[in-house]
Coordinates of C-alpha atoms and ligand atoms in Angstrom, one line a residue:
X134 CA -56.4 5.0 38.6
X135 CA -59.0 7.4 37.0
X136 CA -58.4 11.2 37.0
X137 CA -60.6 11.8 40.1
X138 CA -58.9 9.1 42.1
X139 CA -55.6 10.5 41.0
X140 CA -56.5 14.1 42.1
X141 CA -57.7 12.8 45.4
X142 CA -54.4 11.0 46.0
X143 CA -52.3 14.1 45.2
X144 CA -54.6 16.2 47.5
X145 CA -54.3 13.7 50.4
X146 CA -50.5 13.5 49.9
X147 CA -50.2 17.3 50.0
X148 CA -52.1 17.4 53.2
X149 CA -50.0 14.6 54.7
X150 CA -46.8 16.5 53.6
X151 CA -48.0 19.4 55.8
X152 CA -47.3 17.4 58.9
X153 CA -43.5 17.0 58.4
X154 CA -41.6 17.5 61.6
X155 CA -40.1 20.8 60.6
X156 CA -40.1 23.4 57.8
X157 CA -39.0 24.3 55.3
X158 CA -39.1 20.8 53.8
X159 CA -39.0 19.4 50.4
X160 CA -41.2 16.4 50.5
X161 CA -41.7 13.6 47.9
X162 CA -44.7 11.4 48.1
X163 CA -43.8 7.7 47.5
X164 CA -47.5 6.9 46.8
X165 CA -47.7 9.7 44.2
X166 CA -44.4 8.7 42.5
X167 CA -45.7 5.1 42.3
X168 CA -49.0 6.2 40.9
X169 CA -47.3 8.5 38.3
X170 CA -44.8 5.9 37.2
X171 CA -47.4 3.1 37.1
X172 CA -49.6 5.3 34.9
X173 CA -46.8 6.2 32.5
X174 CA -45.7 2.5 32.4
X175 CA -49.2 1.5 31.4
X176 CA -49.2 4.0 28.6
X177 CA -45.8 2.8 27.4
X178 CA -46.8 -0.8 27.6
X179 CA -50.0 -0.2 25.6
X180 CA -48.0 1.7 23.0
X181 CA -45.3 -1.0 22.8
X182 CA -42.4 1.2 23.8
X183 CA -39.9 1.2 26.7
X184 CA -40.3 3.8 29.4
X185 CA -37.2 5.7 30.6
X186 CA -37.0 8.3 33.4
X187 CA -35.0 11.4 32.6
X188 CA -33.0 12.4 35.6
X189 CA -32.9 16.1 34.9
X190 CA -36.4 16.5 36.3
X191 CA -35.2 15.2 39.7
X192 CA -32.0 13.1 40.5
X193 CA -32.6 12.3 44.2
X194 CA -31.6 8.7 44.7
X195 CA -34.7 7.7 46.8
X196 CA -36.9 9.1 44.1
X197 CA -35.0 7.1 41.4
X198 CA -35.3 4.0 43.6
X199 CA -39.0 4.4 43.9
X200 CA -39.5 5.0 40.2
X201 CA -37.2 2.1 39.3
X202 CA -39.9 -0.5 39.8
X203 CA -41.9 0.7 36.9
X204 CA -39.4 1.8 34.3
X205 CA -37.1 0.1 31.7
X206 CA -34.2 2.5 32.3
X207 CA -32.8 5.9 32.9
X208 CA -31.9 8.9 30.6
X209 CA -29.0 11.0 31.8
X210 CA -27.9 14.4 30.5
X211 CA -24.4 14.6 32.0
X212 CA -21.7 12.2 33.2
X213 CA -22.7 13.0 36.8
X214 CA -26.3 12.0 36.2
X215 CA -25.1 8.9 34.3
X216 CA -23.1 7.9 37.4
X217 CA -26.1 8.3 39.7
X218 CA -28.4 6.4 37.4
X219 CA -25.8 3.6 37.0
X220 CA -25.6 3.3 40.8
X221 CA -29.4 2.7 41.2
X222 CA -30.3 0.9 38.0
X223 CA -31.3 -2.7 38.4
X224 CA -30.2 -5.6 36.3
X225 CA -31.8 -5.3 32.8
X226 CA -32.4 -1.6 33.1
X227 CA -30.7 0.4 30.3
X228 CA -28.8 3.6 30.6
X229 CA -29.3 6.3 27.8
X230 CA -27.1 9.3 27.7
X231 CA -27.3 12.6 25.8
X232 CA -25.9 16.1 26.3
X233 CA -25.8 19.1 23.9
X234 CA -22.0 18.7 24.1
X235 CA -19.4 16.4 25.7
X236 CA -15.7 16.9 26.1
X237 CA -13.6 13.9 24.8
X238 CA -13.1 12.9 28.5
X239 CA -16.8 13.0 29.1
X240 CA -17.4 10.9 26.1
X241 CA -15.0 8.3 27.3
X242 CA -16.6 8.3 30.8
X243 CA -20.1 8.1 29.3
X244 CA -19.2 5.3 26.9
X245 CA -18.0 3.3 29.9
X246 CA -21.5 3.4 31.4
X247 CA -24.1 3.9 28.7
X248 CA -25.9 1.3 26.7
X249 CA -27.2 4.0 24.3
X250 CA -25.7 7.3 23.7
X251 CA -27.1 10.1 21.5
X252 CA -24.8 12.8 20.2
X253 CA -25.9 16.3 19.3
X254 CA -23.9 16.8 16.1
X255 CA -22.1 14.8 13.5
X256 CA -18.8 16.1 14.9
X257 CA -19.6 14.8 18.4
X258 CA -20.8 11.6 16.8
X259 CA -17.5 11.0 15.0
X260 CA -15.5 11.6 18.3
X261 CA -17.8 9.1 20.2
X262 CA -17.6 6.6 17.3
X263 CA -13.8 6.7 17.3
X264 CA -13.7 6.0 21.1
X265 CA -16.5 3.5 21.3
X266 CA -15.5 -0.1 21.9
X267 CA -18.7 -1.2 20.4
X268 CA -20.5 -1.8 23.7
X269 CA -22.6 1.4 23.4
X270 CA -25.2 1.9 20.7
X271 CA -24.7 5.3 19.1
X272 CA -27.4 7.7 17.8
X273 CA -27.9 11.3 16.7
X274 CA -30.3 13.8 18.2
X275 CA -32.3 15.3 15.4
X276 CA -34.2 18.5 15.3
X277 CA -37.5 17.9 13.6
X278 CA -37.9 21.7 13.1
X279 CA -41.4 21.7 14.4
X280 CA -42.2 24.2 17.2
X281 CA -45.0 23.5 19.6
X282 CA -43.9 25.7 22.5
X283 CA -44.8 29.4 22.6
X284 CA -41.9 30.5 24.9
X285 CA -38.7 30.2 22.9
X286 CA -36.7 29.6 26.1
X287 CA -38.3 26.2 26.3
X288 CA -38.6 25.4 22.6
X289 CA -36.0 22.9 21.4
X290 CA -36.9 23.6 17.8
X291 CA -36.6 27.4 18.1
X292 CA -34.9 29.2 15.2
X293 CA -31.1 28.9 15.7
X294 CA -31.6 26.0 18.2
X295 CA -28.5 24.3 19.6
X296 CA -30.4 21.1 20.2
X297 CA -29.8 18.4 17.6
X298 CA -29.0 18.1 13.9
X299 CA -31.5 20.0 11.7
X300 CA -33.4 17.5 9.5
X301 CA -32.9 19.9 6.6
X302 CA -29.2 19.9 7.2
X303 CA -29.1 16.1 7.3
X304 CA -30.8 15.9 4.0
X305 CA -27.8 17.5 2.4
X306 CA -25.4 14.9 3.8
X307 CA -24.8 12.3 1.1
X308 CA -23.9 9.4 3.5
X309 CA -25.2 8.9 7.0
X310 CA -22.4 8.5 9.6
X311 CA -20.9 5.0 9.9
X312 CA -22.1 3.2 13.0
X313 CA -25.3 5.2 13.3
X314 CA -27.9 3.0 15.0
X315 CA -30.3 5.3 16.6
X316 CA -32.3 8.6 16.4
X317 CA -33.3 10.8 19.3
X318 CA -35.8 13.6 19.2
X319 CA -37.1 15.9 22.0
X320 CA -39.0 19.0 20.8
X321 CA -41.8 19.7 23.3
X322 CA -42.4 20.8 26.8
X323 CA -45.2 20.1 29.2
X324 CA -47.6 19.2 26.4
X325 CA -50.8 17.3 26.8
X326 CA -51.2 16.7 23.0
X327 CA -49.5 13.5 21.8
X328 CA -50.6 14.3 18.2
X329 CA -47.7 16.7 18.2
X330 CA -45.4 13.8 18.7
X331 CA -47.0 12.1 15.8
X332 CA -46.2 15.1 13.6
X333 CA -42.6 15.1 14.8
X334 CA -42.2 11.4 14.1
X335 CA -43.8 11.8 10.7
X336 CA -41.2 14.5 9.9
X337 CA -38.4 11.9 10.4
X338 CA -39.6 9.3 8.0
X339 CA -37.4 10.2 5.0
X340 CA -34.4 10.3 7.2
X341 CA -35.1 7.0 9.0
X342 CA -35.3 5.3 5.6
X343 CA -31.7 6.4 4.9
X344 CA -30.2 4.8 8.0
X345 CA -29.0 1.2 7.1
X346 CA -28.6 -0.2 10.6
X347 CA -31.3 1.6 12.5
X348 CA -32.0 -0.2 15.7
X349 CA -33.8 2.3 17.9
X350 CA -35.7 5.6 18.1
X351 CA -35.9 7.6 21.2
X352 CA -39.0 10.0 21.1
X353 CA -37.8 12.1 24.1
X354 CA -40.0 13.6 26.8
X355 CA -42.0 16.8 27.0
X356 CA -45.4 15.3 27.4
X357 CA -47.6 14.8 30.4
X358 CA -48.8 11.2 30.6
X359 CA -51.8 11.7 32.9
X360 CA -54.8 9.4 33.1
X361 CA -57.0 11.8 31.1
X362 CA -54.6 11.9 28.1
X363 CA -55.6 10.6 24.6
X364 CA -52.6 8.3 24.1
X365 CA -53.8 6.8 20.7
X366 CA -51.3 9.0 18.8
X367 CA -48.4 7.5 20.8
X368 CA -49.7 4.0 20.1
X369 CA -49.9 4.7 16.3
X370 CA -46.4 6.3 16.2
X371 CA -44.8 3.4 18.1
X372 CA -46.7 0.8 16.1
X373 CA -45.6 2.4 12.8
X374 CA -41.9 2.8 13.8
X375 CA -41.8 -0.8 14.9
X376 CA -43.5 -2.3 11.9
X377 CA -41.8 0.0 9.3
X378 CA -38.3 -0.2 10.6
X379 CA -38.2 -3.1 13.1
X380 CA -36.8 -0.8 15.8
X381 CA -37.0 -0.5 19.6
X382 CA -38.8 2.7 20.7
X383 CA -38.2 4.6 23.9
X384 CA -39.9 7.5 25.5
X385 CA -38.1 9.4 28.2
X386 CA -40.4 11.7 30.3
X387 CA -39.1 13.5 33.3
X388 CA -41.7 16.0 34.6
X389 CA -44.6 13.6 34.0
X390 CA -43.2 11.1 36.6
X391 CA -42.2 13.5 39.4
X392 CA -43.8 17.0 39.2
X393 CA -47.0 16.2 41.0
X394 CA -45.3 14.1 43.6
X395 CA -43.2 16.9 45.1
X396 CA -44.2 19.5 47.7
X397 CA -42.3 22.4 49.2
X398 CA -43.7 22.7 52.7
X399 CA -43.3 26.1 54.3
X400 CA -44.5 28.1 57.3
X401 CA -45.9 31.6 57.4
X402 CA -43.4 33.5 59.6
X403 CA -45.2 36.9 59.3
X404 CA -48.4 38.3 57.8
X405 CA -49.0 42.0 57.4
X406 CA -51.3 44.2 55.2
X407 CA -50.0 46.4 52.3
X408 CA -52.5 48.3 50.2
X409 CA -55.3 45.8 50.5
X410 CA -53.1 42.7 50.1
X411 CA -51.9 40.4 52.9
X412 CA -48.1 40.0 52.6
X413 CA -47.1 36.6 53.9
X414 CA -43.4 36.0 54.4
X415 CA -42.6 32.3 54.3
X416 CA -39.7 30.4 55.9
X417 CA -38.3 29.5 52.4
X418 CA -37.4 31.2 49.1
X419 CA -38.1 31.0 45.4
X420 CA -34.4 30.1 45.2
X421 CA -35.5 26.5 45.8
X422 CA -37.8 26.8 42.7
X423 CA -35.6 28.9 40.3
X424 CA -38.2 28.6 37.6
X425 CA -40.7 30.7 39.6
X426 CA -38.3 33.6 39.7
X427 CA -36.8 33.3 36.3
X428 CA -39.9 32.5 34.4
X429 CA -42.3 34.4 36.7
X430 CA -44.8 31.6 36.9
X431 CA -47.1 31.3 39.9
X432 CA -47.0 27.8 41.5
X433 CA -50.1 26.1 42.8
X434 CA -50.5 25.8 46.6
X435 CA -52.4 23.6 49.0
X436 CA -54.8 26.3 50.2
X437 CA -58.3 26.8 48.7
X438 CA -58.8 29.9 46.6
X439 CA -62.0 31.8 45.9
X440 CA -63.3 34.3 43.3
X441 CA -63.8 37.1 45.8
X442 CA -61.2 35.8 48.2
X443 CA -58.5 37.4 50.4
X444 CA -55.8 39.0 48.1
X445 CA -52.5 37.5 49.4
X446 CA -48.9 37.6 48.3
X447 CA -46.7 34.7 49.2
X448 CA -43.1 35.9 49.5
X449 CA -39.8 34.2 50.3
X450 CA -37.7 35.3 53.3
X451 CA -34.6 36.5 51.4
X452 CA -33.7 40.2 51.0
X453 CA -34.5 40.1 47.2
X454 CA -37.6 42.2 46.6
X455 CA -38.7 39.9 43.8
X456 CA -38.5 36.7 45.9
X457 CA -42.2 36.2 45.5
X458 CA -44.0 32.9 44.8
X459 CA -47.2 34.7 43.6
X460 CA -50.4 36.5 44.3
X461 CA -53.4 34.4 45.3
X462 CA -57.0 35.0 46.3
X463 CA -57.4 32.6 49.3
X464 CA -60.8 31.6 50.7
X465 CA -59.5 32.4 54.2
X466 CA -56.7 34.7 55.4
X467 CA -53.3 33.1 56.1
X468 CA -52.4 33.1 59.8
X469 CA -48.8 33.4 61.2
X470 CA -47.5 30.0 62.0
X471 CA -49.7 28.3 59.4
X472 CA -48.1 25.7 57.1
X473 CA -48.6 25.9 53.3
X474 CA -47.5 23.4 50.7
X475 CA -46.3 24.6 47.3
X476 CA -47.6 21.8 45.1
X477 CA -46.3 20.4 41.8
X478 CA -42.9 21.2 43.1
X479 CA -41.3 17.9 42.1
Ligands
PLP1571 C1 -33.4 15.4 25.8 C2 -34.5 15.5 26.8 N1 -35.2 14.4 27.1 C3 -36.2 14.4 28.0 C4 -36.5 15.5 28.7 C5 -37.6 15.5 29.8 O1 -38.6 16.4 29.4 P1 -39.8 16.5 30.4 O2 -39.4 16.7 31.8 O3 -40.5 17.7 29.9 O4 -40.6 15.2 30.1 C6 -35.7 16.7 28.5 C7 -36.0 17.9 29.2 O5 -35.5 19.0 29.0 C8 -34.7 16.7 27.5 O6 -34.0 17.8 27.2

């Protein structure tokens, strides 16, 4: 599917979502999920790596079942996610687990399900290693100490990060932990530039050479995998890892497979003017999209906007004054009773 066909599909799906029987409704498009996962699977296949889906982006079972046809496995970041993924995975699909910290009980429960488990520190690795029967391949999450994300709240490599063992710290360890078979990185967020992944992978090379029984490298998520992307850096990275170390390589996107397939469909309950702006109170709330409130970003919506359009504020119906989706310049004014889809809500 080329980028134009893809945009057309998402647009059609958003319009179809508007006809749900009642609102507010959180709607996933099966067609969009299939298109997104097929596209990512194509990229992974061309690069020679396995495609996992990371549940933290959306863990709804019907969504996982739809994605399941095009992926090699699932990545879970808690015991709960691991149980959900285990309940939907098909034969041959692997389960990969990682969390910034597990209790000893969580480690036991996770080891019982996971094919691959990445630990966030050498201490956690040693606990998992002592409890592992040998059925789970253990790895360490490493922090390549390369920041690509301007907002430190999203930057896994921010100074003082809790995420992964610092490469510079690992260099000081004389011997790598016994039983270490894998390396996991994830240091980007919503990036379109896979050359950043190439830089991160390059930063690992001295460390990878020191691991005697290296079997796999998980390159994490954090990248969109749209049809317009230059995927050659991924192909080079995977090719080099496979030829230099003979390892299996995984990528584990979340957002890329679901974000554009989800729509929050709402209805305008009331519209009234305030100082030149139409205030539209919707039958939903930003509580269903916490990132909108916490990070103050304005989500895209299904209505056409225009340069000199009608200034409109879309607000949620709760008593919180800041329950606001955003300010828009719509081509036409919103009418009471009209339905609006918040797009990219998956
Ligand atoms: C370890 C890990 N892997 C994968 C992902 C998925 O990232 P994204 O949804 O940006 O692709 C995340 C997201 O936070 C993550 O922390």
